């Protein structure tokens, strides 16, 4: 089989690349080892936080905005909503990473934000049991985005635009030649001009020598102690990132659906450098839940600290916490190293991957995510 471009791995980044390439009329083939929108990689569960004033790097603000623009367009066609902009809180002491980072994104990338004093925060968000020094930066363009439905929508739209998709097909080798690349699976081989590899936690298996470290990171959902309470509805309890004085922190958001409130703990991950094929998919009550439950008990007294639902997931860390997105070889473009904050950017990253592959000028500076920077 022959194609212009093969996209390997149809999770968040790869599915978006497939869609953006198909939207340009490129003859593109997507290959995914599992089904589309599956629970074995990094892009499952219902939602992810969507932020515009991104504390991780001001260069991410234009990428989040591009995701929003593309998902809005996609939603006009499908009738679905891919982002709900309810605003978001960056909480912590004045020198904490969420507060400093959101202010930096506001100053350097023009993300509109509002500072909230401690007293304003207490008044508007009584769910929080704050430390005396806690303040917040409100990111009004932020909110939540939807994980599995979005991956499926990217792939469905790509197929509607002419892309060919092989689910349940594992790429076993990528042979880079001088004039072409051959992507091999147990059932088919595809020869193409270029390949985009976006295999998440498995990226280093197909592209060796990348400094990536997958980490086991479960997803957790909680409910209010009082089932009739409205305090943890999404409109009253929008998405947040909260750093404590000891450097650990919580992130999450409320929900309108059955009051399931998503909360995770930063700085508590016990397994780094895992082999994604050997991921421990059991949940361990002591190690996985105890620390998060204790933190929730202190932080949100009206939330029941016993999780009602949980699922294992993976983050793939890069050395500097930024993605690896760009050209790695004449015929090879890669996207990975999500470092736990990639979903909100995936449509914008897909657009960058399409631009890099088709040799258009990228819509924003990509030097901070250049995969050759290491
Ligand atoms: C607990 C948790 C919370 C998070 N919260 C947020 C958040 O609030 N906001 C946010 O923006 N981001 C968040 N993230 C990060 C976000 O989910 C990831 O950045 C994103 O899902 C990464 O997508 P990916 O495409 O790199 O990987 P994946 O979605 O895992 O895609 C890789 C795909 O490649 C496939 N594959 C692998 N090997 C092969 C092969 N050999 N052949 C074919 N296919 C292959 C896999 O099956 C998989 O489908 C969170 C992550 C976790 C784990």
JSON list of C-alpha atoms in Angstrom, two decimals, residues 73-297:
[
{"chain": "A", "resi": 73, "resn": "UNK", "atom": "CA", "xyz": [-15.18, 24.36, 13.92]},
{"chain": "A", "resi": 74, "resn": "UNK", "atom": "CA", "xyz": [-15.44, 20.60, 14.36]},
{"chain": "A", "resi": 75, "resn": "UNK", "atom": "CA", "xyz": [-18.38, 21.02, 16.72]},
{"chain": "A", "resi": 76, "resn": "UNK", "atom": "CA", "xyz": [-20.22, 23.15, 14.17]},
{"chain": "A", "resi": 77, "resn": "UNK", "atom": "CA", "xyz": [-20.18, 20.13, 11.86]},
{"chain": "A", "resi": 78, "resn": "UNK", "atom": "CA", "xyz": [-20.83, 17.37, 14.38]},
{"chain": "A", "resi": 79, "resn": "UNK", "atom": "CA", "xyz": [-23.18, 19.21, 16.76]},
{"chain": "A", "resi": 80, "resn": "UNK", "atom": "CA", "xyz": [-20.97, 18.21, 19.71]},
{"chain": "A", "resi": 81, "resn": "UNK", "atom": "CA", "xyz": [-19.18, 20.37, 22.29]},
{"chain": "A", "resi": 82, "resn": "UNK", "atom": "CA", "xyz": [-15.48, 19.59, 22.75]},
{"chain": "A", "resi": 83, "resn": "UNK", "atom": "CA", "xyz": [-14.58, 22.37, 25.22]},
{"chain": "A", "resi": 84, "resn": "UNK", "atom": "CA", "xyz": [-16.68, 23.92, 27.98]},
{"chain": "A", "resi": 85, "resn": "UNK", "atom": "CA", "xyz": [-15.24, 27.29, 28.94]},
{"chain": "A", "resi": 86, "resn": "UNK", "atom": "CA", "xyz": [-16.25, 27.76, 32.56]},
{"chain": "A", "resi": 87, "resn": "UNK", "atom": "CA", "xyz": [-13.02, 29.49, 33.61]},
{"chain": "A", "resi": 88, "resn": "UNK", "atom": "CA", "xyz": [-10.29, 28.01, 35.78]},
{"chain": "A", "resi": 89, "resn": "UNK", "atom": "CA", "xyz": [-8.42, 28.80, 38.99]},
{"chain": "A", "resi": 90, "resn": "UNK", "atom": "CA", "xyz": [-4.65, 28.76, 39.41]},
{"chain": "A", "resi": 91, "resn": "UNK", "atom": "CA", "xyz": [-4.31, 28.64, 43.20]},
{"chain": "A", "resi": 92, "resn": "UNK", "atom": "CA", "xyz": [-1.35, 28.82, 45.60]},
{"chain": "A", "resi": 93, "resn": "UNK", "atom": "CA", "xyz": [0.98, 31.20, 47.36]},
{"chain": "A", "resi": 94, "resn": "UNK", "atom": "CA", "xyz": [2.09, 34.25, 45.36]},
{"chain": "A", "resi": 95, "resn": "UNK", "atom": "CA", "xyz": [5.30, 32.40, 44.35]},
{"chain": "A", "resi": 96, "resn": "UNK", "atom": "CA", "xyz": [3.63, 29.07, 43.56]},
{"chain": "A", "resi": 97, "resn": "UNK", "atom": "CA", "xyz": [3.96, 27.64, 40.06]},
{"chain": "A", "resi": 98, "resn": "UNK", "atom": "CA", "xyz": [0.25, 27.96, 39.11]},
{"chain": "A", "resi": 99, "resn": "UNK", "atom": "CA", "xyz": [0.09, 31.61, 40.18]},
{"chain": "A", "resi": 100, "resn": "UNK", "atom": "CA", "xyz": [3.48, 32.64, 38.77]},
{"chain": "A", "resi": 101, "resn": "UNK", "atom": "CA", "xyz": [3.02, 30.58, 35.59]},
{"chain": "A", "resi": 102, "resn": "UNK", "atom": "CA", "xyz": [-0.45, 31.88, 34.79]},
{"chain": "A", "resi": 103, "resn": "UNK", "atom": "CA", "xyz": [0.73, 35.46, 35.35]},
{"chain": "A", "resi": 104, "resn": "UNK", "atom": "CA", "xyz": [3.70, 34.84, 33.05]},
{"chain": "A", "resi": 105, "resn": "UNK", "atom": "CA", "xyz": [1.41, 33.45, 30.32]},
{"chain": "A", "resi": 106, "resn": "UNK", "atom": "CA", "xyz": [-0.79, 36.51, 30.75]},
{"chain": "A", "resi": 107, "resn": "UNK", "atom": "CA", "xyz": [2.16, 38.88, 30.45]},
{"chain": "A", "resi": 108, "resn": "UNK", "atom": "CA", "xyz": [4.03, 37.13, 27.63]},
{"chain": "A", "resi": 109, "resn": "UNK", "atom": "CA", "xyz": [1.26, 35.50, 25.60]},
{"chain": "A", "resi": 110, "resn": "UNK", "atom": "CA", "xyz": [-1.58, 37.93, 26.23]},
{"chain": "A", "resi": 111, "resn": "UNK", "atom": "CA", "xyz": [-3.84, 35.38, 27.92]},
{"chain": "A", "resi": 112, "resn": "UNK", "atom": "CA", "xyz": [-6.45, 37.51, 29.74]},
{"chain": "A", "resi": 113, "resn": "UNK", "atom": "CA", "xyz": [-6.49, 36.71, 33.46]},
{"chain": "A", "resi": 114, "resn": "UNK", "atom": "CA", "xyz": [-7.77, 38.25, 36.70]},
{"chain": "A", "resi": 115, "resn": "UNK", "atom": "CA", "xyz": [-5.99, 38.13, 40.05]},
{"chain": "A", "resi": 116, "resn": "UNK", "atom": "CA", "xyz": [-8.13, 37.07, 43.02]},
{"chain": "A", "resi": 117, "resn": "UNK", "atom": "CA", "xyz": [-7.06, 38.02, 46.53]},
{"chain": "A", "resi": 118, "resn": "UNK", "atom": "CA", "xyz": [-7.31, 35.52, 49.36]},
{"chain": "A", "resi": 119, "resn": "UNK", "atom": "CA", "xyz": [-10.56, 37.12, 50.57]},
{"chain": "A", "resi": 120, "resn": "UNK", "atom": "CA", "xyz": [-12.12, 37.14, 47.10]},
{"chain": "A", "resi": 121, "resn": "UNK", "atom": "CA", "xyz": [-11.20, 33.50, 46.69]},
{"chain": "A", "resi": 122, "resn": "UNK", "atom": "CA", "xyz": [-12.77, 32.56, 50.04]},
{"chain": "A", "resi": 123, "resn": "UNK", "atom": "CA", "xyz": [-15.94, 34.44, 49.15]},
{"chain": "A", "resi": 124, "resn": "UNK", "atom": "CA", "xyz": [-16.36, 33.04, 45.65]},
{"chain": "A", "resi": 125, "resn": "UNK", "atom": "CA", "xyz": [-15.13, 29.50, 46.28]},
{"chain": "A", "resi": 126, "resn": "UNK", "atom": "CA", "xyz": [-16.07, 28.38, 49.81]},
{"chain": "A", "resi": 127, "resn": "UNK", "atom": "CA", "xyz": [-15.35, 24.73, 48.89]},
{"chain": "A", "resi": 128, "resn": "UNK", "atom": "CA", "xyz": [-11.60, 25.39, 49.41]},
{"chain": "A", "resi": 129, "resn": "UNK", "atom": "CA", "xyz": [-9.94, 25.15, 52.83]},
{"chain": "A", "resi": 130, "resn": "UNK", "atom": "CA", "xyz": [-7.16, 27.58, 51.90]},
{"chain": "A", "resi": 131, "resn": "UNK", "atom": "CA", "xyz": [-3.81, 28.34, 53.50]},
{"chain": "A", "resi": 132, "resn": "UNK", "atom": "CA", "xyz": [-3.44, 31.93, 54.72]},
{"chain": "A", "resi": 133, "resn": "UNK", "atom": "CA", "xyz": [-1.11, 32.90, 51.85]},
{"chain": "A", "resi": 134, "resn": "UNK", "atom": "CA", "xyz": [-3.22, 31.36, 49.05]},
{"chain": "A", "resi": 135, "resn": "UNK", "atom": "CA", "xyz": [-4.35, 33.64, 46.23]},
{"chain": "A", "resi": 136, "resn": "UNK", "atom": "CA", "xyz": [-5.47, 32.78, 42.68]},
{"chain": "A", "resi": 137, "resn": "UNK", "atom": "CA", "xyz": [-5.24, 33.76, 39.05]},
{"chain": "A", "resi": 138, "resn": "UNK", "atom": "CA", "xyz": [-8.55, 33.31, 37.21]},
{"chain": "A", "resi": 139, "resn": "UNK", "atom": "CA", "xyz": [-8.22, 32.13, 33.59]},
{"chain": "A", "resi": 140, "resn": "UNK", "atom": "CA", "xyz": [-11.61, 32.97, 32.03]},
{"chain": "A", "resi": 141, "resn": "UNK", "atom": "CA", "xyz": [-10.98, 31.15, 28.74]},
{"chain": "A", "resi": 142, "resn": "UNK", "atom": "CA", "xyz": [-10.24, 27.88, 30.50]},
{"chain": "A", "resi": 143, "resn": "UNK", "atom": "CA", "xyz": [-12.59, 25.04, 31.44]},
{"chain": "A", "resi": 144, "resn": "UNK", "atom": "CA", "xyz": [-12.72, 21.37, 30.56]},
{"chain": "A", "resi": 145, "resn": "UNK", "atom": "CA", "xyz": [-12.35, 19.38, 27.38]},
{"chain": "A", "resi": 146, "resn": "UNK", "atom": "CA", "xyz": [-13.54, 15.87, 26.61]},
{"chain": "A", "resi": 147, "resn": "UNK", "atom": "CA", "xyz": [-11.02, 13.08, 26.11]},
{"chain": "A", "resi": 148, "resn": "UNK", "atom": "CA", "xyz": [-12.28, 9.87, 24.50]},
{"chain": "A", "resi": 149, "resn": "UNK", "atom": "CA", "xyz": [-15.13, 11.49, 22.52]},
{"chain": "A", "resi": 150, "resn": "UNK", "atom": "CA", "xyz": [-12.67, 13.99, 21.04]},
{"chain": "A", "resi": 151, "resn": "UNK", "atom": "CA", "xyz": [-10.22, 11.31, 19.90]},
{"chain": "A", "resi": 152, "resn": "UNK", "atom": "CA", "xyz": [-13.10, 9.47, 18.24]},
{"chain": "A", "resi": 153, "resn": "UNK", "atom": "CA", "xyz": [-14.35, 12.68, 16.63]},
{"chain": "A", "resi": 154, "resn": "UNK", "atom": "CA", "xyz": [-10.88, 13.48, 15.21]},
{"chain": "A", "resi": 155, "resn": "UNK", "atom": "CA", "xyz": [-10.68, 10.04, 13.61]},
{"chain": "A", "resi": 156, "resn": "UNK", "atom": "CA", "xyz": [-14.27, 10.08, 12.33]},
{"chain": "A", "resi": 157, "resn": "UNK", "atom": "CA", "xyz": [-13.75, 13.51, 10.76]},
{"chain": "A", "resi": 158, "resn": "UNK", "atom": "CA", "xyz": [-10.46, 12.38, 9.20]},
{"chain": "A", "resi": 159, "resn": "UNK", "atom": "CA", "xyz": [-12.21, 9.36, 7.68]},
{"chain": "A", "resi": 160, "resn": "UNK", "atom": "CA", "xyz": [-15.02, 11.56, 6.40]},
{"chain": "A", "resi": 161, "resn": "UNK", "atom": "CA", "xyz": [-12.35, 13.67, 4.69]},
{"chain": "A", "resi": 162, "resn": "UNK", "atom": "CA", "xyz": [-10.76, 10.62, 3.06]},
{"chain": "A", "resi": 163, "resn": "UNK", "atom": "CA", "xyz": [-8.23, 9.20, 5.54]},
{"chain": "A", "resi": 164, "resn": "UNK", "atom": "CA", "xyz": [-7.79, 5.43, 5.73]},
{"chain": "A", "resi": 165, "resn": "UNK", "atom": "CA", "xyz": [-7.66, 3.98, 9.25]},
{"chain": "A", "resi": 166, "resn": "UNK", "atom": "CA", "xyz": [-6.38, 0.62, 10.48]},
{"chain": "A", "resi": 167, "resn": "UNK", "atom": "CA", "xyz": [-7.42, 0.05, 14.12]},
{"chain": "A", "resi": 168, "resn": "UNK", "atom": "CA", "xyz": [-6.22, -3.02, 16.06]},
{"chain": "A", "resi": 169, "resn": "UNK", "atom": "CA", "xyz": [-3.03, -3.00, 14.02]},
{"chain": "A", "resi": 170, "resn": "UNK", "atom": "CA", "xyz": [0.36, -2.72, 15.68]},
{"chain": "A", "resi": 171, "resn": "UNK", "atom": "CA", "xyz": [3.26, -1.09, 13.90]},
{"chain": "A", "resi": 172, "resn": "UNK", "atom": "CA", "xyz": [6.27, -3.35, 14.46]},
{"chain": "A", "resi": 173, "resn": "UNK", "atom": "CA", "xyz": [8.93, -1.48, 12.48]},
{"chain": "A", "resi": 174, "resn": "UNK", "atom": "CA", "xyz": [9.54, 1.78, 10.66]},
{"chain": "A", "resi": 175, "resn": "UNK", "atom": "CA", "xyz": [12.23, 1.56, 7.96]},
{"chain": "A", "resi": 176, "resn": "UNK", "atom": "CA", "xyz": [13.48, 5.02, 7.05]},
{"chain": "A", "resi": 177, "resn": "UNK", "atom": "CA", "xyz": [14.92, 5.07, 3.53]},
{"chain": "A", "resi": 178, "resn": "UNK", "atom": "CA", "xyz": [16.48, 7.87, 1.54]},
{"chain": "A", "resi": 179, "resn": "UNK", "atom": "CA", "xyz": [13.47, 8.35, -0.76]},
{"chain": "A", "resi": 180, "resn": "UNK", "atom": "CA", "xyz": [10.64, 6.80, 1.25]},
{"chain": "A", "resi": 181, "resn": "UNK", "atom": "CA", "xyz": [9.65, 5.26, 4.54]},
{"chain": "A", "resi": 182, "resn": "UNK", "atom": "CA", "xyz": [8.09, 1.83, 5.05]},
{"chain": "A", "resi": 183, "resn": "UNK", "atom": "CA", "xyz": [5.77, 1.26, 8.00]},
{"chain": "A", "resi": 184, "resn": "UNK", "atom": "CA", "xyz": [5.44, -2.43, 8.84]},
{"chain": "A", "resi": 185, "resn": "UNK", "atom": "CA", "xyz": [2.70, -4.29, 10.70]},
{"chain": "A", "resi": 186, "resn": "UNK", "atom": "CA", "xyz": [2.03, -8.04, 10.93]},
{"chain": "A", "resi": 187, "resn": "UNK", "atom": "CA", "xyz": [-0.66, -7.70, 8.23]},
{"chain": "A", "resi": 188, "resn": "UNK", "atom": "CA", "xyz": [0.25, -4.77, 5.97]},
{"chain": "A", "resi": 189, "resn": "UNK", "atom": "CA", "xyz": [3.24, -2.69, 4.94]},
{"chain": "A", "resi": 190, "resn": "UNK", "atom": "CA", "xyz": [2.73, 0.88, 3.80]},
{"chain": "A", "resi": 191, "resn": "UNK", "atom": "CA", "xyz": [5.25, 2.90, 1.84]},
{"chain": "A", "resi": 192, "resn": "UNK", "atom": "CA", "xyz": [4.99, 6.66, 2.26]},
{"chain": "A", "resi": 193, "resn": "UNK", "atom": "CA", "xyz": [6.85, 9.93, 1.83]},
{"chain": "A", "resi": 194, "resn": "UNK", "atom": "CA", "xyz": [6.73, 10.62, 5.56]},
{"chain": "A", "resi": 195, "resn": "UNK", "atom": "CA", "xyz": [5.61, 9.11, 8.83]},
{"chain": "A", "resi": 196, "resn": "UNK", "atom": "CA", "xyz": [4.23, 10.89, 11.89]},
{"chain": "A", "resi": 197, "resn": "UNK", "atom": "CA", "xyz": [4.84, 8.81, 15.04]},
{"chain": "A", "resi": 198, "resn": "UNK", "atom": "CA", "xyz": [2.60, 9.72, 18.00]},
{"chain": "A", "resi": 199, "resn": "UNK", "atom": "CA", "xyz": [2.61, 6.56, 20.08]},
{"chain": "A", "resi": 200, "resn": "UNK", "atom": "CA", "xyz": [2.51, 8.24, 23.49]},
{"chain": "A", "resi": 201, "resn": "UNK", "atom": "CA", "xyz": [4.13, 6.10, 26.19]},
{"chain": "A", "resi": 202, "resn": "UNK", "atom": "CA", "xyz": [5.36, 3.75, 23.44]},
{"chain": "A", "resi": 203, "resn": "UNK", "atom": "CA", "xyz": [7.17, 6.47, 21.45]},
{"chain": "A", "resi": 204, "resn": "UNK", "atom": "CA", "xyz": [10.64, 5.32, 22.53]},
{"chain": "A", "resi": 205, "resn": "UNK", "atom": "CA", "xyz": [9.84, 1.79, 21.32]},
{"chain": "A", "resi": 206, "resn": "UNK", "atom": "CA", "xyz": [9.57, 2.96, 17.72]},
{"chain": "A", "resi": 207, "resn": "UNK", "atom": "CA", "xyz": [11.94, 5.94, 17.87]},
{"chain": "A", "resi": 208, "resn": "UNK", "atom": "CA", "xyz": [14.88, 4.93, 20.08]},
{"chain": "A", "resi": 209, "resn": "UNK", "atom": "CA", "xyz": [17.13, 7.35, 21.98]},
{"chain": "A", "resi": 210, "resn": "UNK", "atom": "CA", "xyz": [14.37, 9.74, 23.03]},
{"chain": "A", "resi": 211, "resn": "UNK", "atom": "CA", "xyz": [14.71, 10.94, 26.65]},
{"chain": "A", "resi": 212, "resn": "UNK", "atom": "CA", "xyz": [11.18, 9.95, 27.66]},
{"chain": "A", "resi": 213, "resn": "UNK", "atom": "CA", "xyz": [9.93, 8.40, 30.86]},
{"chain": "A", "resi": 214, "resn": "UNK", "atom": "CA", "xyz": [6.38, 6.99, 31.08]},
{"chain": "A", "resi": 215, "resn": "UNK", "atom": "CA", "xyz": [4.78, 7.13, 34.50]},
{"chain": "A", "resi": 216, "resn": "UNK", "atom": "CA", "xyz": [1.73, 5.39, 35.95]},
{"chain": "A", "resi": 217, "resn": "UNK", "atom": "CA", "xyz": [-0.87, 8.03, 36.91]},
{"chain": "A", "resi": 218, "resn": "UNK", "atom": "CA", "xyz": [-4.36, 6.89, 37.95]},
{"chain": "A", "resi": 219, "resn": "UNK", "atom": "CA", "xyz": [-7.48, 8.98, 37.34]},
{"chain": "A", "resi": 220, "resn": "UNK", "atom": "CA", "xyz": [-9.88, 9.44, 40.30]},
{"chain": "A", "resi": 221, "resn": "UNK", "atom": "CA", "xyz": [-13.48, 10.64, 40.73]},
{"chain": "A", "resi": 222, "resn": "UNK", "atom": "CA", "xyz": [-15.20, 11.70, 43.97]},
{"chain": "A", "resi": 223, "resn": "UNK", "atom": "CA", "xyz": [-18.62, 12.88, 45.14]},
{"chain": "A", "resi": 224, "resn": "UNK", "atom": "CA", "xyz": [-19.81, 15.44, 47.73]},
{"chain": "A", "resi": 225, "resn": "UNK", "atom": "CA", "xyz": [-20.51, 14.23, 51.26]},
{"chain": "A", "resi": 226, "resn": "UNK", "atom": "CA", "xyz": [-24.01, 15.67, 50.89]},
{"chain": "A", "resi": 227, "resn": "UNK", "atom": "CA", "xyz": [-25.50, 14.22, 47.70]},
{"chain": "A", "resi": 228, "resn": "UNK", "atom": "CA", "xyz": [-27.91, 17.18, 47.46]},
{"chain": "A", "resi": 229, "resn": "UNK", "atom": "CA", "xyz": [-25.12, 19.78, 47.57]},
{"chain": "A", "resi": 230, "resn": "UNK", "atom": "CA", "xyz": [-24.72, 22.00, 44.51]},
{"chain": "A", "resi": 231, "resn": "UNK", "atom": "CA", "xyz": [-21.24, 23.14, 45.60]},
{"chain": "A", "resi": 232, "resn": "UNK", "atom": "CA", "xyz": [-19.34, 20.75, 43.33]},
{"chain": "A", "resi": 233, "resn": "UNK", "atom": "CA", "xyz": [-21.30, 21.27, 40.15]},
{"chain": "A", "resi": 234, "resn": "UNK", "atom": "CA", "xyz": [-19.00, 22.40, 37.34]},
{"chain": "A", "resi": 235, "resn": "UNK", "atom": "CA", "xyz": [-20.48, 25.91, 37.32]},
{"chain": "A", "resi": 236, "resn": "UNK", "atom": "CA", "xyz": [-19.73, 26.30, 41.06]},
{"chain": "A", "resi": 237, "resn": "UNK", "atom": "CA", "xyz": [-16.49, 24.31, 41.11]},
{"chain": "A", "resi": 238, "resn": "UNK", "atom": "CA", "xyz": [-14.65, 25.02, 37.86]},
{"chain": "A", "resi": 239, "resn": "UNK", "atom": "CA", "xyz": [-11.33, 23.45, 36.96]},
{"chain": "A", "resi": 240, "resn": "UNK", "atom": "CA", "xyz": [-8.37, 24.29, 39.17]},
{"chain": "A", "resi": 241, "resn": "UNK", "atom": "CA", "xyz": [-4.70, 23.68, 39.82]},
{"chain": "A", "resi": 242, "resn": "UNK", "atom": "CA", "xyz": [-3.69, 24.24, 43.43]},
{"chain": "A", "resi": 243, "resn": "UNK", "atom": "CA", "xyz": [-0.12, 24.06, 44.70]},
{"chain": "A", "resi": 244, "resn": "UNK", "atom": "CA", "xyz": [0.42, 23.58, 48.45]},
{"chain": "A", "resi": 245, "resn": "UNK", "atom": "CA", "xyz": [3.30, 25.11, 50.40]},
{"chain": "A", "resi": 246, "resn": "UNK", "atom": "CA", "xyz": [5.11, 21.72, 50.41]},
{"chain": "A", "resi": 247, "resn": "UNK", "atom": "CA", "xyz": [5.17, 21.65, 46.59]},
{"chain": "A", "resi": 248, "resn": "UNK", "atom": "CA", "xyz": [2.51, 18.94, 46.20]},
{"chain": "A", "resi": 249, "resn": "UNK", "atom": "CA", "xyz": [-0.83, 19.96, 44.79]},
{"chain": "A", "resi": 250, "resn": "UNK", "atom": "CA", "xyz": [-4.28, 19.04, 43.60]},
{"chain": "A", "resi": 251, "resn": "UNK", "atom": "CA", "xyz": [-5.98, 19.55, 40.26]},
{"chain": "A", "resi": 252, "resn": "UNK", "atom": "CA", "xyz": [-9.50, 18.78, 39.14]},
{"chain": "A", "resi": 253, "resn": "UNK", "atom": "CA", "xyz": [-12.96, 20.07, 38.36]},
{"chain": "A", "resi": 254, "resn": "UNK", "atom": "CA", "xyz": [-16.59, 19.68, 39.29]},
{"chain": "A", "resi": 255, "resn": "UNK", "atom": "CA", "xyz": [-19.23, 18.03, 37.20]},
{"chain": "A", "resi": 256, "resn": "UNK", "atom": "CA", "xyz": [-22.83, 18.26, 36.20]},
{"chain": "A", "resi": 257, "resn": "UNK", "atom": "CA", "xyz": [-22.99, 14.56, 35.49]},
{"chain": "A", "resi": 258, "resn": "UNK", "atom": "CA", "xyz": [-23.92, 12.62, 38.67]},
{"chain": "A", "resi": 259, "resn": "UNK", "atom": "CA", "xyz": [-21.73, 14.99, 40.71]},
{"chain": "A", "resi": 260, "resn": "UNK", "atom": "CA", "xyz": [-18.62, 12.99, 39.98]},
{"chain": "A", "resi": 261, "resn": "UNK", "atom": "CA", "xyz": [-15.78, 15.33, 40.78]},
{"chain": "A", "resi": 262, "resn": "UNK", "atom": "CA", "xyz": [-12.40, 14.66, 39.22]},
{"chain": "A", "resi": 263, "resn": "UNK", "atom": "CA", "xyz": [-9.38, 15.30, 41.46]},
{"chain": "A", "resi": 264, "resn": "UNK", "atom": "CA", "xyz": [-5.75, 14.22, 41.13]},
{"chain": "A", "resi": 265, "resn": "UNK", "atom": "CA", "xyz": [-2.63, 14.73, 43.20]},
{"chain": "A", "resi": 266, "resn": "UNK", "atom": "CA", "xyz": [0.59, 16.19, 41.80]},
{"chain": "A", "resi": 267, "resn": "UNK", "atom": "CA", "xyz": [3.89, 15.03, 43.17]},
{"chain": "A", "resi": 268, "resn": "UNK", "atom": "CA", "xyz": [2.62, 11.66, 44.41]},
{"chain": "A", "resi": 269, "resn": "UNK", "atom": "CA", "xyz": [3.35, 9.42, 41.46]},
{"chain": "A", "resi": 270, "resn": "UNK", "atom": "CA", "xyz": [5.08, 6.32, 42.68]},
{"chain": "A", "resi": 271, "resn": "UNK", "atom": "CA", "xyz": [6.10, 4.69, 39.43]},
{"chain": "A", "resi": 272, "resn": "UNK", "atom": "CA", "xyz": [8.31, 6.49, 36.96]},
{"chain": "A", "resi": 273, "resn": "UNK", "atom": "CA", "xyz": [10.12, 4.97, 34.01]},
{"chain": "A", "resi": 274, "resn": "UNK", "atom": "CA", "xyz": [7.54, 2.19, 33.53]},
{"chain": "A", "resi": 275, "resn": "UNK", "atom": "CA", "xyz": [7.40, -0.08, 30.51]},
{"chain": "A", "resi": 276, "resn": "UNK", "atom": "CA", "xyz": [3.93, 0.72, 29.07]},
{"chain": "A", "resi": 277, "resn": "UNK", "atom": "CA", "xyz": [3.53, -2.92, 28.01]},
{"chain": "A", "resi": 278, "resn": "UNK", "atom": "CA", "xyz": [4.02, -3.97, 31.65]},
{"chain": "A", "resi": 279, "resn": "UNK", "atom": "CA", "xyz": [1.91, -1.22, 33.27]},
{"chain": "A", "resi": 280, "resn": "UNK", "atom": "CA", "xyz": [0.47, -2.21, 36.64]},
{"chain": "A", "resi": 281, "resn": "UNK", "atom": "CA", "xyz": [-3.26, -1.87, 35.93]},
{"chain": "A", "resi": 282, "resn": "UNK", "atom": "CA", "xyz": [-4.37, -2.92, 39.42]},
{"chain": "A", "resi": 283, "resn": "UNK", "atom": "CA", "xyz": [-5.41, -0.22, 41.89]},
{"chain": "A", "resi": 284, "resn": "UNK", "atom": "CA", "xyz": [-3.62, -0.46, 45.24]},
{"chain": "A", "resi": 285, "resn": "UNK", "atom": "CA", "xyz": [-5.82, 0.97, 48.03]},
{"chain": "A", "resi": 286, "resn": "UNK", "atom": "CA", "xyz": [-2.92, 2.06, 50.24]},
{"chain": "A", "resi": 287, "resn": "UNK", "atom": "CA", "xyz": [-0.38, 3.43, 47.77]},
{"chain": "A", "resi": 288, "resn": "UNK", "atom": "CA", "xyz": [-2.77, 4.80, 45.14]},
{"chain": "A", "resi": 289, "resn": "UNK", "atom": "CA", "xyz": [-5.53, 6.28, 47.24]},
{"chain": "A", "resi": 290, "resn": "UNK", "atom": "CA", "xyz": [-4.39, 7.10, 50.78]},
{"chain": "A", "resi": 291, "resn": "UNK", "atom": "CA", "xyz": [-2.29, 10.19, 50.04]},
{"chain": "A", "resi": 292, "resn": "UNK", "atom": "CA", "xyz": [-4.86, 11.70, 47.69]},
{"chain": "A", "resi": 293, "resn": "UNK", "atom": "CA", "xyz": [-7.73, 11.02, 50.12]},
{"chain": "A", "resi": 294, "resn": "UNK", "atom": "CA", "xyz": [-5.80, 12.67, 52.97]},
{"chain": "A", "resi": 295, "resn": "UNK", "atom": "CA", "xyz": [-5.07, 15.71, 50.79]},
{"chain": "A", "resi": 296, "resn": "UNK", "atom": "CA", "xyz": [-8.73, 15.99, 49.76]},
{"chain": "A", "resi": 297, "resn": "UNK", "atom": "CA", "xyz": [-9.85, 15.67, 53.38]}
]
